[in-house]
PDB file of C-alpha atoms in Angstrom:
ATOM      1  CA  UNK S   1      -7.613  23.183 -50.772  1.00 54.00           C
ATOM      2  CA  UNK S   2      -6.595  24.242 -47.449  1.00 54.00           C
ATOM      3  CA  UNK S   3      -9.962  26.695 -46.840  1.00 57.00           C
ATOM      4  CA  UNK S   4     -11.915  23.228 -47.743  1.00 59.00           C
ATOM      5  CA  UNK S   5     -10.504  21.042 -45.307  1.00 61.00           C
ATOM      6  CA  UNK S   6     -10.566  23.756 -42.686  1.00 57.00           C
ATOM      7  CA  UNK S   7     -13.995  23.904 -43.418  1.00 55.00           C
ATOM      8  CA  UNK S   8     -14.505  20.601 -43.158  1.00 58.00           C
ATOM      9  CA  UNK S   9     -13.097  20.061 -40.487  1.00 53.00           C
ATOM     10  CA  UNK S  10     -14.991  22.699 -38.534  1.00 57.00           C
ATOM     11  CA  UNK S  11     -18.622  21.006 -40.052  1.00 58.00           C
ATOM     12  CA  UNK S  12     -17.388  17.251 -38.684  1.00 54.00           C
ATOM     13  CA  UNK S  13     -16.759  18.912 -35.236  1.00 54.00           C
ATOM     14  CA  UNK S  14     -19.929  21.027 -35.170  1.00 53.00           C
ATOM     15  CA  UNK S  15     -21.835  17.884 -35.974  1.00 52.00           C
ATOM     16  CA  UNK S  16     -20.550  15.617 -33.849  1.00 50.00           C
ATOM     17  CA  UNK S  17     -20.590  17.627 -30.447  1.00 53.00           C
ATOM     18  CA  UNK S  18     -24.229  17.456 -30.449  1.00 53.00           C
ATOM     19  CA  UNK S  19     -23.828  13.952 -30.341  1.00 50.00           C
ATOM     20  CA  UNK S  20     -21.283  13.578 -27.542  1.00 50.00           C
ATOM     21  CA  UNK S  21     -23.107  15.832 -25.327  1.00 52.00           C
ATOM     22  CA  UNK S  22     -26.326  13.275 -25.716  1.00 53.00           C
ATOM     23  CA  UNK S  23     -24.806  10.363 -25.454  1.00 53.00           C
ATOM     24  CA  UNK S  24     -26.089   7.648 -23.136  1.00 56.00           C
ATOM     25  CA  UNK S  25     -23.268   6.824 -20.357  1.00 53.00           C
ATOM     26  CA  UNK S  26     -25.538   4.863 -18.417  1.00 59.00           C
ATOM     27  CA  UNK S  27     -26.242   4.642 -14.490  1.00 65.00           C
ATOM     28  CA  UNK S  28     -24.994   2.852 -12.401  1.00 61.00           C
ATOM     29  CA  UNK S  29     -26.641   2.291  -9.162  1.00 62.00           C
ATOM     30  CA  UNK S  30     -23.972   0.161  -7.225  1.00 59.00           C
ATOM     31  CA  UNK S  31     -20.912   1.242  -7.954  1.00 58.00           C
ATOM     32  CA  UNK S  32     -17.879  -1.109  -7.173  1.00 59.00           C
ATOM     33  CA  UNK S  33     -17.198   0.444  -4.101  1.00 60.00           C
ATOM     34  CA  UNK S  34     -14.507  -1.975  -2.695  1.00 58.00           C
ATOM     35  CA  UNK S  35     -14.308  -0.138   0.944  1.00 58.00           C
ATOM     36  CA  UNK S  36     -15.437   2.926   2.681  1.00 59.00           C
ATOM     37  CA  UNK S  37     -14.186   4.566   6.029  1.00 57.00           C
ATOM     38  CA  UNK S  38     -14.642   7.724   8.042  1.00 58.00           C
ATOM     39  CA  UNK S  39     -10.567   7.316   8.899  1.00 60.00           C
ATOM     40  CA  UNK S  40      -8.017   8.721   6.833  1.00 75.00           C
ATOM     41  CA  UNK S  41      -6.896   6.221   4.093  1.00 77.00           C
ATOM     42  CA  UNK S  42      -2.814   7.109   2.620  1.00 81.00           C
ATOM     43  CA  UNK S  43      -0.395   5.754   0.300  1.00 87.00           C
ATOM     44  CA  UNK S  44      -2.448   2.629  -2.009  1.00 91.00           C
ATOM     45  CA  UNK S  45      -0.258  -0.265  -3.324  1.00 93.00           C
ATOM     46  CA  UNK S  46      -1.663  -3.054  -5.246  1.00 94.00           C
ATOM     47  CA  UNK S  47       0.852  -6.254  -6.250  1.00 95.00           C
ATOM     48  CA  UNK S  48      -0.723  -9.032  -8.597  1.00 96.00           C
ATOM     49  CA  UNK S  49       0.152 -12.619  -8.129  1.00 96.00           C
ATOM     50  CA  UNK S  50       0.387 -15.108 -10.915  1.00 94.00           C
ATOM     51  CA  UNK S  51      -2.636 -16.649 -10.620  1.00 94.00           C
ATOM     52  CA  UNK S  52      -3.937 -13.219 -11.078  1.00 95.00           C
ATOM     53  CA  UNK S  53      -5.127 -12.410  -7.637  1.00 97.00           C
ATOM     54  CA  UNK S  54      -3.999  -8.526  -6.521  1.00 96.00           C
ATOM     55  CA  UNK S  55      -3.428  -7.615  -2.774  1.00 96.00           C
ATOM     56  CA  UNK S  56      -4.132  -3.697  -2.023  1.00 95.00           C
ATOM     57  CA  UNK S  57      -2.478  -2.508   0.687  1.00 94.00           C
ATOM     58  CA  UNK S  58      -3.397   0.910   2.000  1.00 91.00           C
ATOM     59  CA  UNK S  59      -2.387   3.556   5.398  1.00 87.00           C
ATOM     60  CA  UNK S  60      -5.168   4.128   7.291  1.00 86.00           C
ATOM     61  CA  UNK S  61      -5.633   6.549  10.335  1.00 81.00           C
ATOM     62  CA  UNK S  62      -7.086   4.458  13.409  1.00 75.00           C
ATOM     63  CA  UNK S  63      -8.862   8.049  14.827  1.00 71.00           C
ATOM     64  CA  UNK S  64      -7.647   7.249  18.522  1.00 71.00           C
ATOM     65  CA  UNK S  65      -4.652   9.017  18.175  1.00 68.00           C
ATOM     66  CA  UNK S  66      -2.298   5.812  17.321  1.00 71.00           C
ATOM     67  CA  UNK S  67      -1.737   6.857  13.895  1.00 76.00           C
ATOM     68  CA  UNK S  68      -1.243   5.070  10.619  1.00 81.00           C
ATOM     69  CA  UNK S  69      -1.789   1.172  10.382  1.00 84.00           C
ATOM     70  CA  UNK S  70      -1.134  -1.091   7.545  1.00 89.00           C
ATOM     71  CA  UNK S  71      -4.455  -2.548   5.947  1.00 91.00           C
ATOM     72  CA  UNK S  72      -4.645  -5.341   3.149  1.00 95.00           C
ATOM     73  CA  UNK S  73      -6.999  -6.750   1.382  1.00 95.00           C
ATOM     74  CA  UNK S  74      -7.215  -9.788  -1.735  1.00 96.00           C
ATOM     75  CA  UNK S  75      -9.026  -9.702  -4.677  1.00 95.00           C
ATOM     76  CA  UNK S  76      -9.633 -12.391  -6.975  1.00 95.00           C
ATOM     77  CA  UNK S  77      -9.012 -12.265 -10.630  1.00 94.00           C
ATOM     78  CA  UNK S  78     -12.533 -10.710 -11.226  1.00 91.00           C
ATOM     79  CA  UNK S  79     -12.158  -7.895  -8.738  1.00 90.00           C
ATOM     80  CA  UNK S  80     -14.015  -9.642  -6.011  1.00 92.00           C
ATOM     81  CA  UNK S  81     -12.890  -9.733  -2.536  1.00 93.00           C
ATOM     82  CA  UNK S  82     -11.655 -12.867  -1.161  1.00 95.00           C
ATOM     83  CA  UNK S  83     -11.501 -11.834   2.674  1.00 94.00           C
ATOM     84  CA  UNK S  84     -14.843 -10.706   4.814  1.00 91.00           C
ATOM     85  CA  UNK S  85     -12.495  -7.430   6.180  1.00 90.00           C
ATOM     86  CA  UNK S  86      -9.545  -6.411   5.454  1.00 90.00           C
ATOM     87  CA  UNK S  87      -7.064  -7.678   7.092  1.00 92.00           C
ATOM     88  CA  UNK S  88      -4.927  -4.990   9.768  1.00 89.00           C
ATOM     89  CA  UNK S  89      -1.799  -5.918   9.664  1.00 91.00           C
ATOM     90  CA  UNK S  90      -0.114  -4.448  11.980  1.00 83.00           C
ATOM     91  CA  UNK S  91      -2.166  -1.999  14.806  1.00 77.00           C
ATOM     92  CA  UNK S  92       0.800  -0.203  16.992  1.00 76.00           C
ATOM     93  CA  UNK S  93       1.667   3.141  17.492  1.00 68.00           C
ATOM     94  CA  UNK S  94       2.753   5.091  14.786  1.00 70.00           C
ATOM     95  CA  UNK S  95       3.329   8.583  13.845  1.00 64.00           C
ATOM     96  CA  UNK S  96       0.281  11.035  12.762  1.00 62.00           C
ATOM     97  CA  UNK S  97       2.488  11.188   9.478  1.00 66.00           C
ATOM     98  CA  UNK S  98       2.866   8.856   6.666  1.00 68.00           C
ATOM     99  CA  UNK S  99       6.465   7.485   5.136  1.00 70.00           C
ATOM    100  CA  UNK S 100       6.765   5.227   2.547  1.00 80.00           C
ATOM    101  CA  UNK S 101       6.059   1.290   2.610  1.00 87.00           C
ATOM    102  CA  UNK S 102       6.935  -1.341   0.549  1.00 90.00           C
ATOM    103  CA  UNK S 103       4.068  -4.401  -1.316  1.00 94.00           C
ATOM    104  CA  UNK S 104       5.477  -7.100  -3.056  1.00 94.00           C
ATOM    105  CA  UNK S 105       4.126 -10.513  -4.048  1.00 95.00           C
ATOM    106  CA  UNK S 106       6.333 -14.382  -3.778  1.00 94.00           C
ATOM    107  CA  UNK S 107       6.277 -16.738  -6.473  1.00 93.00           C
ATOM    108  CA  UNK S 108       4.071 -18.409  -3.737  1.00 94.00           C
ATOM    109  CA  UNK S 109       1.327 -15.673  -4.156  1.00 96.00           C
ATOM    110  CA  UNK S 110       2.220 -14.315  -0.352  1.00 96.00           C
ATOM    111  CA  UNK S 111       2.532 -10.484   0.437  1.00 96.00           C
ATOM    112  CA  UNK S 112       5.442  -9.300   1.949  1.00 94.00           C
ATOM    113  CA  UNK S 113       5.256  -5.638   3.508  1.00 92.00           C
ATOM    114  CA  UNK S 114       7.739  -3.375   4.714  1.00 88.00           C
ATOM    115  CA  UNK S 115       6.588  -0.641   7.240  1.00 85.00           C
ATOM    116  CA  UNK S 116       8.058   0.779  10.326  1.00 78.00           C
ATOM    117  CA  UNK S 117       5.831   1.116  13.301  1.00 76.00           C
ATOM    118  CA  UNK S 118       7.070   2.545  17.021  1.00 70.00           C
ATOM    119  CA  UNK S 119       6.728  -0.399  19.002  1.00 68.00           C
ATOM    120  CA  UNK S 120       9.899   0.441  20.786  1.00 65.00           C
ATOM    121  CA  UNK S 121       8.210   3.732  22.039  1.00 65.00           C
ATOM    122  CA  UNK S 122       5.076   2.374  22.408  1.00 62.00           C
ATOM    123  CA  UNK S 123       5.096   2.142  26.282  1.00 57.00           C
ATOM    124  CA  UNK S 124       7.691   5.398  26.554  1.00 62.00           C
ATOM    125  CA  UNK S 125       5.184   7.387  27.313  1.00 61.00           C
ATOM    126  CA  UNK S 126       6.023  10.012  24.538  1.00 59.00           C
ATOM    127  CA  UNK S 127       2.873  11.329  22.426  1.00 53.00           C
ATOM    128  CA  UNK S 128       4.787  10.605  19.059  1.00 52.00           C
ATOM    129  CA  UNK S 129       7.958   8.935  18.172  1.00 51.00           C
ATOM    130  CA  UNK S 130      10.107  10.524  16.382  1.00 54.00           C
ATOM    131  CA  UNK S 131      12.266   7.620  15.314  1.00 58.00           C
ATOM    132  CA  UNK S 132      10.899   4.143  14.040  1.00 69.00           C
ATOM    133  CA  UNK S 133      11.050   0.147  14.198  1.00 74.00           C
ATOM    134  CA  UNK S 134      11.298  -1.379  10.501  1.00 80.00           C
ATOM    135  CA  UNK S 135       9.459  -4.191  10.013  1.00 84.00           C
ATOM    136  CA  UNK S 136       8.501  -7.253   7.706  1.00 88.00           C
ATOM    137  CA  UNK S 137       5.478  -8.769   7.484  1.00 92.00           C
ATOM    138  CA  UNK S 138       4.292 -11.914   5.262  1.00 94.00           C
ATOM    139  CA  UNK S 139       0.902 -12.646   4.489  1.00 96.00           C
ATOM    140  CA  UNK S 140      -1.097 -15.644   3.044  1.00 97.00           C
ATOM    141  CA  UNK S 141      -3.794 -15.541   0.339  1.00 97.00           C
ATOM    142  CA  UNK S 142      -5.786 -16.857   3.517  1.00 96.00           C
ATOM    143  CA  UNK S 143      -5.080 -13.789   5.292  1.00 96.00           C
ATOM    144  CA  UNK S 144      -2.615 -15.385   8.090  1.00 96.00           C
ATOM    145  CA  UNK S 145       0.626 -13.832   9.213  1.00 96.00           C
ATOM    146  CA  UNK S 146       3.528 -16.521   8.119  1.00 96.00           C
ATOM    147  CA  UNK S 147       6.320 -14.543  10.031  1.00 93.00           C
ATOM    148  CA  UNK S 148       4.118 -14.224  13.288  1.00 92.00           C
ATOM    149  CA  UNK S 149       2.071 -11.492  13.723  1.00 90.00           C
ATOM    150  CA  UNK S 150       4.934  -9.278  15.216  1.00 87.00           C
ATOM    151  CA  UNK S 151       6.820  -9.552  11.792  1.00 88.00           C
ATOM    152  CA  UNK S 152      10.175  -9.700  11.222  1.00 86.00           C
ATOM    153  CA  UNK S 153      11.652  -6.551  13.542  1.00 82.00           C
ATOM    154  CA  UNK S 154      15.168  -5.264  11.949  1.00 76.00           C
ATOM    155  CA  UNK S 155      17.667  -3.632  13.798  1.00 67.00           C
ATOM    156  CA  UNK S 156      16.113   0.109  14.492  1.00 59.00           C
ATOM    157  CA  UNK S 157      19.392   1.026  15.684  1.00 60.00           C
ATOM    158  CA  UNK S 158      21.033   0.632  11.853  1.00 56.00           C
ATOM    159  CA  UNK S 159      17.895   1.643  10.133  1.00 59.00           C
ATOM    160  CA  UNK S 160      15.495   4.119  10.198  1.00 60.00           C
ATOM    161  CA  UNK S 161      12.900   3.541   7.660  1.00 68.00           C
ATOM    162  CA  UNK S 162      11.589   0.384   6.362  1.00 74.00           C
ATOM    163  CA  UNK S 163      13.671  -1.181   3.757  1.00 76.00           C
ATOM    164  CA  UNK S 164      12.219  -0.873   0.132  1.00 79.00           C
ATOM    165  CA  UNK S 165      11.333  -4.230  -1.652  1.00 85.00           C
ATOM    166  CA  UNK S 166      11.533  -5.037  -5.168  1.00 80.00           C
ATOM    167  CA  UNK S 167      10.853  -8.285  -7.008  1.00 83.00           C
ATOM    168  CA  UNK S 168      13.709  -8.969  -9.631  1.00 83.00           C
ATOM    169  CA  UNK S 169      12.621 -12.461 -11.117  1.00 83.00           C
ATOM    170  CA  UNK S 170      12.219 -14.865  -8.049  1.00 83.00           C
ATOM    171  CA  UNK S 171      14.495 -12.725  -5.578  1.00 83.00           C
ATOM    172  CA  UNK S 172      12.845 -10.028  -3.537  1.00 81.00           C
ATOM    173  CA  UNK S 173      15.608  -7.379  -2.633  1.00 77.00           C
ATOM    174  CA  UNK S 174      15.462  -4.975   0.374  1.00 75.00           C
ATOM    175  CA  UNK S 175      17.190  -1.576   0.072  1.00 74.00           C
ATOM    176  CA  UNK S 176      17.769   0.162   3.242  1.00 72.00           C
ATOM    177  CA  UNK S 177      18.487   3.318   5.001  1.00 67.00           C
ATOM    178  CA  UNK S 178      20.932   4.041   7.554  1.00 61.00           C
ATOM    179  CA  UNK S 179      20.377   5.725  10.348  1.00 57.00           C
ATOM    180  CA  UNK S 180      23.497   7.205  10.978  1.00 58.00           C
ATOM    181  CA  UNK S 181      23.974   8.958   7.252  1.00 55.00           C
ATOM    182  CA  UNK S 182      20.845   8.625   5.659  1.00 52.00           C
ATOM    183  CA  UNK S 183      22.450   6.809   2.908  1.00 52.00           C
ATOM    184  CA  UNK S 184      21.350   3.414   1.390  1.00 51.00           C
ATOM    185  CA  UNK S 185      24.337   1.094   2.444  1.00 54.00           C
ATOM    186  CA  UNK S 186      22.609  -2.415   2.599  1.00 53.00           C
ATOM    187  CA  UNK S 187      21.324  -4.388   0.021  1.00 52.00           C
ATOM    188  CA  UNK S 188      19.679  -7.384   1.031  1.00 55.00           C
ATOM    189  CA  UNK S 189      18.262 -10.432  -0.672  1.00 53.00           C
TER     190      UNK S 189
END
């Protein structure tokens, strides 16, 4: 009984390899190519809203040496982009290295991004920072900047890295870093 379901099972899958290997997959000749760049792109977040729009957010190198900026972009429920661009959302200097960043969406359908650029060092002189300004940022589904387009600057001197959001129910909760122990001691909603 064994031998003839072994054997079987050897005939199905000699039978039907022929057919997966000449199977039509189709060409397509535009693919949904949302974005190119010659820069750099890091670290993609997408958040959806309820309406079932979806901001990406991406890191992308500026190539004149100013490193990493924020980029964001809206699609509509079908994949299509809303926006002409995409939007940069912040364009100081920053390090040549990446660090986390946080995407989450209101109940209003607005973006709110944590990142942490170096405008504090940004007319220092130095080449790269090594220590960072956390900031907030809040977008529109129009693409404008609701907290100005400087953002929300916290207190560099407590924190080092930009807080990380998440969305529990209505409440969007920042966890941050200090910089004095590197531990997370503030919770903020």
């Amino acid at each position: 009984m064994k031998k003839n379901s072994l054997l079987a099972l050897m005939i199905g899958g000699m039978l039907a390899t022929p057919a997966i290997a000449l199977a039509d997959w189709g060409t397509v000749e535009t693919p949904n190519v949302l974005m190119t760049s010659d820069q750099s792109f890091a670290v993609p977040k997408a958040a959806r809203t309820a309406d079932g729009k979806t901001f990406i957010s991406w890191l992308q190198y500026d190539g004149n040496g100013r490193g990493y900026n924020v980029h964001l972009m809206l699609l509509d429920a079908d994949g299509n982009k809303m926006w002409n661009e995409s939007l940069c959302v912040e364009d100081r200097l920053n390090a040549s290295w990446t660090a986390d960043y946080s995407l989450v969406v209101t109940d209003e359908g607005d973006a709110v991004i944590s990142w942490a650029d170096a405008r504090s060092f940004e007319d220092s002189g130095e080449q790269w920072p090594n220590a960072h300004d956390p900031v907030l940022y809040k977008i529109s589904q129009e693409g404008k900047h609701l907290w100005g387009e400087e953002g929300v600057v916290l207190d560099s001197d407590l924190f080092l890295y930009p807080p990380l959001l998440y969305k529990v129910g209505s409440d969007i909760y920042a966890i941050m870093t200090s910089a004095d122990d590197w531990s997370p001691n503030q919770i903020a909603r």
